[in-house]
Short mmCIF file of C-alpha atoms and ligand atoms in Angstrom, two decimals:
data_model
loop_
_atom_site.label_atom_id
_atom_site.label_comp_id
_atom_site.label_asym_id
_atom_site.label_seq_id
_atom_site.Cartn_x
_atom_site.Cartn_y
_atom_site.Cartn_z
CA MET X 1 -15.21 4.85 6.19
CA ASN X 2 -12.65 2.18 5.70
CA TYR X 3 -11.35 2.87 2.25
CA GLU X 4 -9.26 0.67 0.01
CA ILE X 5 -5.49 1.04 0.10
CA GLU X 6 -5.32 3.03 -3.24
CA THR X 7 -7.83 5.55 -1.80
CA LYS X 8 -5.91 5.82 1.52
CA CYS X 9 -2.70 6.67 -0.44
CA VAL X 10 -4.38 9.75 -1.93
CA GLN X 11 -6.87 10.80 0.67
CA SER X 12 -6.11 9.66 4.20
CA GLY X 13 -4.67 11.86 6.90
CA TYR X 14 -5.76 15.18 5.52
CA GLU X 15 -9.25 16.47 4.97
CA PRO X 16 -9.18 20.09 3.82
CA GLY X 17 -12.00 22.27 5.09
CA ASN X 18 -13.85 24.90 3.11
CA GLY X 19 -11.36 27.03 1.14
CA ASP X 20 -8.34 25.14 2.49
CA PRO X 21 -5.46 24.13 0.27
CA ARG X 22 -6.27 20.86 -1.58
CA GLN X 23 -2.68 19.63 -1.21
CA ILE X 24 -1.04 19.14 2.20
CA PRO X 25 0.65 22.55 2.83
CA ILE X 26 4.27 22.94 3.81
CA TYR X 27 4.36 24.64 7.22
CA GLN X 28 7.82 26.11 6.80
CA SER X 29 7.99 27.53 10.28
CA THR X 30 10.19 26.72 13.19
CA THR X 31 7.84 28.19 15.77
CA PHE X 32 4.15 28.74 16.51
CA ARG X 33 2.39 31.67 18.15
CA TYR X 34 0.13 31.51 21.26
CA GLU X 35 -2.28 34.11 22.80
CA SER X 36 -1.34 33.45 26.41
CA SER X 37 1.60 32.33 28.46
CA ASP X 38 -0.68 29.76 30.15
CA GLU X 39 -1.61 28.04 26.81
CA MET X 40 2.06 27.76 25.93
CA GLY X 41 2.83 26.37 29.40
CA ARG X 42 0.17 23.64 29.04
CA LEU X 43 1.93 22.41 25.83
CA PHE X 44 5.22 22.03 27.65
CA ASP X 45 3.42 19.96 30.31
CA LEU X 46 1.89 17.77 27.60
CA GLU X 47 -1.52 18.82 28.93
CA ALA X 48 -2.69 20.30 25.67
CA GLU X 49 -1.97 19.21 22.16
CA GLY X 50 -0.35 21.70 19.79
CA TYR X 51 2.80 22.81 18.07
CA PHE X 52 5.53 24.94 19.60
CA TYR X 53 8.80 24.13 17.98
CA THR X 54 9.56 22.11 14.77
CA ARG X 55 12.41 20.18 16.40
CA LEU X 56 9.67 18.12 18.08
CA GLN X 57 6.66 18.36 15.84
CA ASN X 58 5.40 20.13 12.73
CA PRO X 59 1.92 20.07 11.21
CA THR X 60 3.06 19.00 7.72
CA ASN X 61 4.94 16.04 9.20
CA ASP X 62 1.94 15.03 11.31
CA LEU X 63 -0.41 15.03 8.32
CA VAL X 64 1.91 12.84 6.30
CA ALA X 65 2.54 10.58 9.31
CA ALA X 66 -1.23 10.21 9.68
CA ARG X 67 -1.39 9.04 6.08
CA ILE X 68 1.31 6.37 6.69
CA CYS X 69 -0.47 5.43 9.92
CA ALA X 70 -3.74 4.88 7.94
CA LEU X 71 -1.91 2.78 5.29
CA GLU X 72 -0.47 0.52 8.00
CA GLY X 73 -3.66 0.42 9.99
CA GLY X 74 -1.91 1.83 13.11
CA GLU X 75 -2.94 3.99 15.99
CA ALA X 76 -0.26 6.70 16.04
CA ALA X 77 2.77 7.59 13.83
CA MET X 78 5.65 9.99 13.51
CA LEU X 79 8.15 10.93 10.82
CA THR X 80 11.89 10.92 11.43
CA SER X 81 14.84 12.38 9.44
CA SER X 82 15.83 8.93 8.09
CA GLY X 83 15.17 5.26 8.25
CA GLN X 84 18.19 4.95 10.56
CA ALA X 85 16.66 7.43 12.96
CA ALA X 86 13.34 5.51 12.83
CA ASN X 87 14.96 2.21 13.76
CA PHE X 88 17.13 3.85 16.46
CA PHE X 89 14.11 5.61 18.04
CA ALA X 90 11.87 2.56 17.78
CA VAL X 91 14.27 0.44 19.85
CA PHE X 92 15.74 3.20 22.09
CA ASN X 93 12.24 4.27 23.15
CA ILE X 94 11.91 1.09 25.14
CA CYS X 95 15.50 -0.08 25.75
CA GLU X 96 18.04 1.58 27.93
CA ALA X 97 21.58 0.80 29.21
CA GLY X 98 21.64 -2.68 30.67
CA ASP X 99 18.83 -3.92 28.37
CA HIS X 100 18.96 -6.53 25.70
CA PHE X 101 16.99 -7.20 22.50
CA ILE X 102 16.91 -9.75 19.73
CA SER X 103 17.14 -8.92 16.05
CA ALA X 104 17.17 -11.04 12.93
CA GLY X 105 20.72 -11.15 11.65
CA SER X 106 19.77 -10.73 8.01
CA ILE X 107 18.91 -7.05 8.03
CA TYR X 108 20.07 -3.84 6.26
CA GLY X 109 23.77 -3.21 6.84
CA GLY X 110 23.17 0.25 8.45
CA THR X 111 20.81 -1.21 10.93
CA PHE X 112 23.20 -4.16 11.69
CA ASN X 113 25.89 -1.58 12.51
CA LEU X 114 23.50 0.61 14.55
CA PHE X 115 22.38 -2.37 16.68
CA GLY X 116 25.65 -4.22 16.88
CA VAL X 117 28.20 -1.47 17.25
CA THR X 118 26.65 1.94 18.17
CA MET X 119 23.90 0.84 20.52
CA LYS X 120 26.40 -1.50 22.24
CA LYS X 121 28.36 1.61 23.16
CA MET X 122 25.15 2.91 24.84
CA GLY X 123 25.06 -0.25 27.00
CA ILE X 124 22.30 -1.94 24.94
CA GLU X 125 23.09 -5.49 23.80
CA CYS X 126 21.67 -6.97 20.68
CA THR X 127 21.77 -10.67 19.86
CA PHE X 128 21.50 -11.36 16.14
CA VAL X 129 19.64 -14.65 15.33
CA ASP X 130 19.09 -16.72 12.21
CA GLN X 131 15.49 -15.89 11.41
CA THR X 132 14.89 -19.31 9.79
CA LEU X 133 15.49 -21.14 13.13
CA PRO X 134 12.47 -22.93 14.61
CA TYR X 135 10.49 -21.21 17.39
CA GLU X 136 11.92 -23.40 20.17
CA GLU X 137 15.55 -22.57 19.08
CA LEU X 138 14.76 -18.76 18.92
CA CYS X 139 13.38 -18.90 22.46
CA LYS X 140 16.83 -19.88 23.78
CA TYR X 141 18.10 -16.37 22.93
CA VAL X 142 15.56 -14.59 25.21
CA LYS X 143 17.03 -13.21 28.48
CA PRO X 144 15.34 -11.73 31.56
CA ASN X 145 16.32 -8.22 30.26
CA THR X 146 15.12 -8.76 26.68
CA LYS X 147 12.88 -5.77 25.74
CA CYS X 148 11.91 -6.33 22.15
CA VAL X 149 12.32 -8.44 18.98
CA PHE X 150 13.24 -6.89 15.66
CA GLY X 151 13.26 -8.04 11.99
CA GLU X 152 12.74 -6.86 8.42
CA THR X 153 9.57 -8.12 6.68
CA LEU X 154 11.56 -8.46 3.43
CA THR X 155 15.32 -8.26 4.09
CA ASN X 156 17.73 -5.86 2.37
CA PRO X 157 19.66 -7.04 0.31
CA THR X 158 18.81 -10.74 0.44
CA VAL X 159 14.98 -10.42 -0.03
CA ASN X 160 14.24 -13.05 2.63
CA VAL X 161 10.76 -13.23 3.95
CA LEU X 162 10.33 -12.91 7.75
CA ASP X 163 7.99 -15.41 9.32
CA LEU X 164 5.96 -12.75 11.13
CA LYS X 165 3.71 -15.09 13.02
CA LYS X 166 6.72 -17.02 14.45
CA PHE X 167 8.40 -13.78 15.40
CA ALA X 168 5.27 -12.33 16.96
CA LYS X 169 4.83 -15.42 19.03
CA LEU X 170 8.46 -15.25 20.10
CA ALA X 171 7.95 -11.68 21.29
CA HIS X 172 4.63 -12.04 22.87
CA ASP X 173 5.25 -15.30 24.71
CA HIS X 174 8.06 -13.35 26.48
CA GLY X 175 6.02 -10.19 27.18
CA VAL X 176 7.81 -7.86 24.67
CA PRO X 177 6.70 -6.13 21.44
CA LEU X 178 7.70 -7.14 17.86
CA ILE X 179 9.15 -4.21 15.82
CA VAL X 180 9.44 -4.75 12.10
CA ASP X 181 10.99 -2.69 9.34
CA ASN X 182 8.43 -2.84 6.47
CA THR X 183 10.46 -0.75 4.01
CA PHE X 184 10.73 -3.22 1.11
CA ALA X 185 7.24 -4.74 1.27
CA THR X 186 5.43 -1.39 1.97
CA PRO X 187 1.89 -1.35 3.40
CA ILE X 188 0.65 -1.90 -0.16
CA ASN X 189 1.89 -5.50 -0.13
CA LEU X 190 2.07 -6.32 3.58
CA ARG X 191 0.45 -4.78 6.74
CA PRO X 192 2.45 -6.43 9.56
CA PHE X 193 -0.06 -5.43 12.29
CA GLU X 194 -2.45 -7.99 10.70
CA PHE X 195 0.03 -10.71 11.58
CA GLY X 196 0.90 -9.68 15.12
CA ALA X 197 3.63 -7.06 14.74
CA ASP X 198 3.26 -4.19 17.34
CA ILE X 199 5.42 -1.43 15.83
CA VAL X 200 6.41 -0.80 12.22
CA THR X 201 9.29 1.31 10.94
CA HIS X 202 10.14 2.57 7.43
CA SER X 203 12.98 4.06 5.52
CA THR X 204 10.57 6.34 3.58
CA THR X 205 13.62 7.16 1.43
CA LYS X 206 12.83 3.98 -0.53
CA TYR X 207 9.46 3.14 -2.14
CA MET X 208 7.38 5.65 -0.12
CA ASP X 209 9.18 8.64 -1.57
CA GLY X 210 10.10 6.47 -4.51
CA HIS X 211 11.80 9.04 -6.70
CA GLY X 212 15.22 9.17 -5.03
CA SER X 213 14.57 12.66 -3.80
CA ALA X 214 14.17 12.80 -0.03
CA VAL X 215 15.77 10.87 2.82
CA GLY X 216 13.29 10.09 5.64
CA GLY X 217 11.79 7.61 8.02
CA ALA X 218 8.60 6.79 9.83
CA ILE X 219 7.47 4.87 12.95
CA VAL X 220 3.95 3.55 13.28
CA ASP X 221 2.49 2.06 16.49
CA SER X 222 -0.44 -0.43 16.34
CA GLY X 223 -1.40 0.65 19.97
CA LYS X 224 -1.97 -3.08 20.62
CA PHE X 225 0.93 -3.78 22.97
CA ASP X 226 -0.20 -3.52 26.63
CA TRP X 227 2.73 -1.81 28.33
CA MET X 228 1.12 -1.71 31.75
CA ALA X 229 0.70 -5.51 31.72
CA HIS X 230 4.50 -5.71 31.59
CA LYS X 231 5.15 -2.70 33.74
CA GLU X 232 8.49 -3.97 35.26
CA LYS X 233 10.01 -4.35 31.76
CA PHE X 234 9.14 -0.89 30.55
CA PRO X 235 9.87 1.70 33.20
CA GLY X 236 10.24 4.41 30.56
CA LEU X 237 6.59 4.12 29.67
CA CYS X 238 5.12 2.88 32.94
CA THR X 239 6.86 4.97 35.64
CA PRO X 240 7.00 8.75 36.09
CA ASP X 241 9.06 10.84 33.60
CA GLU X 242 10.93 13.33 35.67
CA SER X 243 11.48 15.47 32.61
CA TYR X 244 7.71 16.06 32.40
CA HIS X 245 6.76 16.52 36.10
CA GLY X 246 6.39 12.82 36.72
CA LEU X 247 3.73 11.99 34.13
CA ILE X 248 3.32 8.31 33.23
CA TYR X 249 3.01 7.95 29.45
CA ALA X 250 1.19 4.52 29.42
CA GLU X 251 -1.44 5.90 31.96
CA ARG X 252 -1.95 9.34 30.42
CA PHE X 253 -1.77 8.50 26.65
CA GLY X 254 -2.97 4.85 26.48
CA LYS X 255 -2.71 3.57 22.93
CA LYS X 256 -0.72 6.65 21.91
CA ALA X 257 1.81 6.35 24.76
CA TYR X 258 4.71 4.93 22.70
CA ILE X 259 4.57 7.63 19.95
CA THR X 260 3.97 10.35 22.42
CA LYS X 261 7.03 9.40 24.44
CA ALA X 262 9.20 9.11 21.24
CA THR X 263 8.08 12.61 20.25
CA ALA X 264 8.11 14.35 23.60
CA GLN X 265 11.35 12.80 24.82
CA LEU X 266 13.46 11.46 22.00
CA MET X 267 12.60 14.20 19.40
CA ARG X 268 13.06 16.80 22.11
CA ASP X 269 16.56 15.39 23.04
CA PHE X 270 17.91 14.14 19.70
CA GLY X 271 15.98 16.24 17.21
CA CYS X 272 16.05 13.79 14.32
CA ILE X 273 12.98 15.47 12.68
CA GLN X 274 12.21 15.27 9.01
CA SER X 275 12.10 18.75 7.37
CA PRO X 276 8.53 19.77 6.43
CA GLN X 277 9.78 20.23 2.85
CA ASN X 278 10.93 16.55 2.73
CA ALA X 279 7.64 15.43 4.27
CA TYR X 280 5.89 17.22 1.36
CA TYR X 281 7.99 15.33 -1.18
CA LEU X 282 7.39 12.11 0.69
CA ASN X 283 3.57 12.77 0.50
CA LEU X 284 3.75 13.19 -3.26
CA GLY X 285 5.38 9.79 -3.39
CA LEU X 286 2.70 8.27 -1.11
CA GLU X 287 -0.17 9.41 -3.41
CA SER X 288 1.07 7.11 -6.19
CA LEU X 289 2.53 4.39 -3.95
CA ALA X 290 -0.03 1.66 -4.77
CA VAL X 291 0.29 2.27 -8.53
CA ARG X 292 4.07 2.33 -8.42
CA VAL X 293 4.66 -0.64 -6.20
CA ARG X 294 2.55 -2.85 -8.50
CA GLN X 295 4.69 -1.77 -11.48
CA HIS X 296 7.92 -2.34 -9.57
CA CYS X 297 6.72 -5.87 -8.69
CA LYS X 298 5.60 -6.67 -12.27
CA ASN X 299 9.04 -5.64 -13.63
CA ALA X 300 10.89 -7.59 -10.98
CA GLN X 301 8.81 -10.69 -11.79
CA LYS X 302 9.66 -10.43 -15.50
CA VAL X 303 13.37 -9.75 -14.83
CA ALA X 304 13.54 -12.69 -12.39
CA GLU X 305 11.87 -15.03 -14.94
CA TYR X 306 14.35 -13.89 -17.59
CA LEU X 307 17.44 -14.37 -15.36
CA LYS X 308 16.49 -17.70 -13.96
CA ASP X 309 16.79 -19.31 -17.36
CA HIS X 310 19.87 -17.42 -18.52
CA PRO X 311 22.98 -19.68 -19.00
CA LYS X 312 25.40 -17.03 -17.59
CA ILE X 313 23.42 -16.57 -14.38
CA ALA X 314 24.45 -18.87 -11.49
CA TRP X 315 21.38 -18.26 -9.23
CA VAL X 316 18.47 -15.93 -8.79
CA ARG X 317 16.53 -15.05 -5.55
CA TYR X 318 13.16 -13.51 -5.85
CA PRO X 319 10.34 -14.63 -3.56
CA GLY X 320 7.89 -14.11 -6.36
CA LEU X 321 9.47 -16.98 -8.31
CA LYS X 322 7.51 -20.26 -7.93
CA GLU X 323 10.76 -22.22 -7.57
CA ASP X 324 12.06 -19.87 -4.78
CA PRO X 325 12.42 -21.61 -1.43
CA GLU X 326 10.35 -18.81 0.20
CA TYR X 327 7.63 -18.55 -2.42
CA ALA X 328 5.04 -20.21 -0.15
CA MET X 329 5.77 -17.98 2.76
CA ALA X 330 5.71 -14.91 0.54
CA ARG X 331 2.26 -16.00 -0.71
CA THR X 332 1.11 -16.29 2.94
CA TYR X 333 2.15 -12.77 3.86
CA MET X 334 2.18 -10.97 0.57
CA PRO X 335 -0.34 -12.67 -1.73
CA GLU X 336 -0.36 -9.73 -4.20
CA GLY X 337 3.40 -9.42 -4.65
CA THR X 338 6.59 -8.67 -2.69
CA CYS X 339 8.87 -5.86 -3.99
CA GLY X 340 10.91 -4.70 -6.93
CA VAL X 341 14.30 -5.86 -5.54
CA LEU X 342 15.87 -9.21 -6.40
CA CYS X 343 19.33 -10.64 -6.23
CA PHE X 344 21.38 -12.98 -8.42
CA GLY X 345 24.94 -14.12 -9.13
CA VAL X 346 26.75 -14.01 -12.42
CA LYS X 347 28.77 -17.14 -13.22
CA GLY X 348 32.57 -16.66 -13.05
CA SER X 349 34.83 -14.35 -11.03
CA ARG X 350 34.44 -10.85 -9.47
CA GLU X 351 36.02 -9.54 -12.71
CA ASP X 352 33.21 -11.13 -14.79
CA ALA X 353 30.62 -9.51 -12.51
CA ASN X 354 32.42 -6.19 -12.96
CA ARG X 355 32.52 -6.55 -16.72
CA PHE X 356 28.80 -7.21 -16.70
CA MET X 357 27.98 -4.17 -14.53
CA ASP X 358 30.23 -1.81 -16.48
CA ALA X 359 28.49 -2.86 -19.76
CA LEU X 360 25.00 -1.77 -18.59
CA ARG X 361 23.69 1.35 -20.23
CA LEU X 362 20.14 1.89 -18.91
CA VAL X 363 20.69 0.26 -15.52
CA THR X 364 22.97 2.29 -13.27
CA ILE X 365 25.35 1.44 -10.47
CA GLU X 366 24.06 3.13 -7.29
CA THR X 367 24.10 2.80 -3.48
CA HIS X 368 20.33 2.95 -3.47
CA VAL X 369 17.27 0.78 -3.94
CA ALA X 370 13.60 1.04 -4.39
CA ASP X 371 13.05 4.08 -6.53
CA SER X 372 11.85 4.83 -9.99
CA HIS X 373 15.24 4.22 -11.72
CA THR X 374 16.57 0.65 -12.14
CA CYS X 375 19.86 0.24 -10.41
CA LEU X 376 22.17 -2.35 -9.06
CA LEU X 377 24.88 -2.80 -6.44
CA HIS X 378 27.52 -5.50 -5.91
CA PRO X 379 28.05 -5.54 -2.09
CA ALA X 380 31.41 -7.43 -2.40
CA SER X 381 32.80 -4.61 -4.56
CA HIS X 382 30.91 -1.66 -3.00
CA THR X 383 29.20 -1.49 0.44
CA HIS X 384 30.98 -4.57 1.84
CA ARG X 385 34.32 -4.24 0.00
CA GLN X 386 36.45 -4.47 3.17
CA LEU X 387 35.22 -7.97 3.87
CA THR X 388 36.79 -11.23 2.78
CA ASP X 389 34.70 -13.77 0.94
CA GLU X 390 34.52 -15.79 4.23
CA GLN X 391 33.25 -12.69 6.22
CA LEU X 392 30.78 -11.97 3.43
CA ARG X 393 29.25 -15.47 3.77
CA GLU X 394 28.99 -14.97 7.52
CA ALA X 395 27.03 -11.78 6.94
CA GLY X 396 24.67 -13.82 4.78
CA VAL X 397 25.85 -12.05 1.56
CA ALA X 398 27.25 -14.32 -1.17
CA PRO X 399 30.42 -12.91 -2.69
CA ASP X 400 28.82 -12.98 -6.15
CA LEU X 401 25.52 -11.44 -4.95
CA ILE X 402 24.19 -8.55 -7.09
CA ARG X 403 21.33 -6.58 -5.66
CA PHE X 404 19.09 -5.49 -8.47
CA SER X 405 16.30 -2.92 -7.93
CA CYS X 406 13.76 -2.76 -10.73
CA GLY X 407 12.51 0.75 -11.40
CA LEU X 408 9.50 1.97 -13.34
CA GLU X 409 10.87 1.72 -16.81
CA SER X 410 9.60 -0.82 -19.35
CA ALA X 411 10.58 -4.41 -18.27
CA GLU X 412 11.45 -5.15 -21.92
CA ASP X 413 13.98 -2.32 -21.98
CA ILE X 414 15.54 -3.45 -18.70
CA ILE X 415 15.80 -7.03 -19.98
CA LYS X 416 17.36 -5.84 -23.33
CA ASP X 417 19.99 -4.02 -21.32
CA LEU X 418 20.73 -7.06 -19.20
CA ASP X 419 20.86 -9.20 -22.33
CA GLN X 420 23.49 -7.07 -24.12
CA ALA X 421 25.65 -6.81 -20.95
CA LEU X 422 25.50 -10.56 -20.24
CA ALA X 423 26.48 -11.24 -23.85
CA LEU X 424 29.88 -9.60 -23.04
CA VAL X 425 30.71 -11.77 -20.07
C1 PLP V 501 17.68 2.07 3.52
C2 PLP V 501 17.18 1.25 4.65
C3 PLP V 501 17.25 1.68 5.98
C4 PLP V 501 17.92 2.96 6.36
O1 PLP V 501 17.21 4.04 5.83
P1 PLP V 501 17.76 5.52 5.61
O2 PLP V 501 16.60 6.30 5.14
O3 PLP V 501 18.81 5.34 4.50
O4 PLP V 501 18.38 5.98 6.80
C5 PLP V 501 16.64 0.94 6.94
N1 PLP V 501 16.08 -0.27 6.67
C6 PLP V 501 15.95 -0.71 5.44
C7 PLP V 501 15.32 -1.98 5.15
C8 PLP V 501 16.51 0.00 4.35
O5 PLP V 501 16.44 -0.43 3.08
#
């Protein structure tokens, strides 16, 4: 049965049998018992499916991953300890020293650092591109050793909309997959596989958990990318893995090759697994994801409408606003709404912005987004405070940009709080 997204949030991935627990149980166990030495041996050869050690796989995690997989319409999925681990694994699973990949430049700061600094030390080169460039211009950045293209469906913190069809064409015309981070849009508002993305990642820390309680990540594979058709580019998937007696993932596991390799090889060696306890919290968040995301979007729409007409506000960016330059593109990919995050600038100096932020009572200053509590952050004073105004602009972050994440409170209360704080500027 192909259920609606609301039903999938609550029901998919886990079907309890007669007398089984109704809720996904927490398998709080590091190890699993087997009757014979031979059975255990077959697991280590990837000849049988099963659990042996929670550093690689745990049943709770797999049930929750299956739910996220169903929400995205994918073929296979896995949980990771964080969104950072998800993006690292997603790229490192197909890139090695000497390889190159292309990423949109306007992405989450943590991912920017991971790709531009840390992965560079591993011999993997990333070229950051302006995602608004036309297709022909983007093609100029592809090299013979390019192995994937990466972007965020809705960027953090600038809420730009990625033109998925353009990026999918860029990737596929050059024989590589498109990986997108779908954290802000969530599968409730956007399912990137429907527009040509091959692999989706999430920081489940954000809307999926949604309560600011558990750090986590996820990777979902559509199973659509034909690795064997581009064998020479992906030796890790298409040639024998010596650490598993020479098995070839793409041959043995077909549409599940990518996730199997990431689990069997990267989880085994790096161990960035989500704890089953956190996976349980994540699942509670998933059950109400559809209901919550709609409320987040409704609140953000009202707040954006309020701010755009306010005399003390210099500018507002929210792709749900009709006058937003990306409104039309947002409607194409996310006809039912975008996310609860918006950004704006307060007229005046950094001091004015600080006065405004300090005067807020309900809205809190936090290094977080996308949970039930309304919060804000001023990158120039917080996450990016080492940068000069010039460097900030280069990073695509205006010096006066305030990232505002609408929670699940009443929009009227959020607006009242903004109103009294802006009155003091
Ligand atoms: C927060 C975030 C990340 C990193 O996720 P963590 O769970 O904090 O490691 C990656 N991508 C986006 C879009 C994010 O918002």
